[in-house]
Coordinates of C-alpha atoms in Angstrom, one line a residue:
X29 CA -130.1 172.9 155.9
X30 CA -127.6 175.3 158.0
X31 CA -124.3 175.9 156.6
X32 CA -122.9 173.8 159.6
X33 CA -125.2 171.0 158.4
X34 CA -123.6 171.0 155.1
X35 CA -120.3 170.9 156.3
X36 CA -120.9 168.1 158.4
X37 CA -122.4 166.1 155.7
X38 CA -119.7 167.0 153.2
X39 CA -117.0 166.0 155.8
X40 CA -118.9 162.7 156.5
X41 CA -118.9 162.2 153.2
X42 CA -115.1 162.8 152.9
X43 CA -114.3 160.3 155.6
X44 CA -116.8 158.1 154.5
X45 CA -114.3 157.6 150.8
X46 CA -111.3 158.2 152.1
X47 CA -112.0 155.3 154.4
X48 CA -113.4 153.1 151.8
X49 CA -110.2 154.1 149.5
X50 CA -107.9 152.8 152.1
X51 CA -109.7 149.7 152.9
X52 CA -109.7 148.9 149.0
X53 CA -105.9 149.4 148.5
X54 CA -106.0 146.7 151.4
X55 CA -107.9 143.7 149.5
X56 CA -111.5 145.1 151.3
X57 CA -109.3 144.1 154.6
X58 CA -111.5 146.5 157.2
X59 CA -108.8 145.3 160.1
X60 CA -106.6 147.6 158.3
X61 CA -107.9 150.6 160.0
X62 CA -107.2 149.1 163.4
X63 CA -103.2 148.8 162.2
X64 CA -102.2 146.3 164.6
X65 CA -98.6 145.9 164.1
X66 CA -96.6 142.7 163.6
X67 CA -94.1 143.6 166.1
X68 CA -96.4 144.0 169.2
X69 CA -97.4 140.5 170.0
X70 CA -99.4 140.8 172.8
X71 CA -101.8 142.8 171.1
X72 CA -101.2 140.7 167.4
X73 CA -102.9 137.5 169.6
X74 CA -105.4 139.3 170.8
X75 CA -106.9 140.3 167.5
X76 CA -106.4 136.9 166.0
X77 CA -108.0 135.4 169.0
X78 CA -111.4 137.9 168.2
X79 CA -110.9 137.8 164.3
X80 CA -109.4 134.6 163.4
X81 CA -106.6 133.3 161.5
X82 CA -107.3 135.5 158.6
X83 CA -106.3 138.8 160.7
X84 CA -102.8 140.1 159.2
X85 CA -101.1 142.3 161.4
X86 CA -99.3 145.4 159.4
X87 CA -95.3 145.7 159.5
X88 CA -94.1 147.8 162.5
X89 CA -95.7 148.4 165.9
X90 CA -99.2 149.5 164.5
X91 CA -100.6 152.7 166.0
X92 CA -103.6 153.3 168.4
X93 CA -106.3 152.2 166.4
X94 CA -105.7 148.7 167.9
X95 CA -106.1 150.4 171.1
X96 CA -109.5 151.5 170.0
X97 CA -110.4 148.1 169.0
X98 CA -109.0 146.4 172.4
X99 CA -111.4 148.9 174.3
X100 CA -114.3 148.2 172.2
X101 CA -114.6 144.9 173.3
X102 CA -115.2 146.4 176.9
X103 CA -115.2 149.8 177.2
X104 CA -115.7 150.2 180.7
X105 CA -112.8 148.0 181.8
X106 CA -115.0 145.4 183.4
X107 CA -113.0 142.3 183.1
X108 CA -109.4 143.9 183.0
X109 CA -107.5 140.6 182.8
X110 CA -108.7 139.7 179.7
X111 CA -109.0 143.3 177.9
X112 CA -106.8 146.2 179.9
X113 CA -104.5 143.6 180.5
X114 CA -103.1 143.8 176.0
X115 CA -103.5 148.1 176.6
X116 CA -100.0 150.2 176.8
X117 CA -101.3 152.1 179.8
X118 CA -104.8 151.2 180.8
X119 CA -105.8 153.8 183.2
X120 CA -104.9 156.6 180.3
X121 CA -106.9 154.6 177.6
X122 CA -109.5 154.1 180.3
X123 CA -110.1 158.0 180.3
X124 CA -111.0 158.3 176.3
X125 CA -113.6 155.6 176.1
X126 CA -115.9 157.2 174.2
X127 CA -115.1 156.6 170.4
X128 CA -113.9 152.7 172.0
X129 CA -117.6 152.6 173.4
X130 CA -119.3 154.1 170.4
X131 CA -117.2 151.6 167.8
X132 CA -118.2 148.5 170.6
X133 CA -122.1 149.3 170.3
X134 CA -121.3 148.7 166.1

């Protein structure tokens, strides 16, 4: 294996705990990642419309990991009411759709 190969299987490997360690100081609570904040309700019933009840939103606005999540649901924009309709500025998040479209096909 290259030396570029091992360094992206040793930072895929870093991500891949770091991730895990902040999911586990959150009760296992994967959601955590998308940090949708309590204070931006638009987006707060969105994710407990897809999620459920369960879904705690974190204290604050959040950051744009709930974007991520929004877009992943349709990453292409195709029905705008119901998706582009919860983003801050939809034609800017329209533009980066490709970790939102990767994340969406998991």
């Amino acid at each position: 294996m290259s030396s570029q190969g091992r360094v992206a299987v040793l930072a895929g490997l870093a991500l891949a705990v770091w991730f895990t360690v902040i999911v586990a100081e959150h009760g296992w609570n994967p959601s955590t990642l998308m940090a949708a904040g309590s204070q931006d309700l638009p987006v707060v019933s969105y994710v407990e419309a897809s999620l459920g009840p369960d879904f705690e939103p974190q204290a604050g606005w959040g950051h744009d990991g709930k974007f991520v999540f929004i877009q992943a649901h349709d990453p292409l924009l195709l029905d705008p009411l119901e998706h582009a309709a919860v983003l801050d500025v939809p034609v800017y998040r329209s533009q980066r759709v490709l970790v939102p479209a990767l994340v969406g096909i998991g």
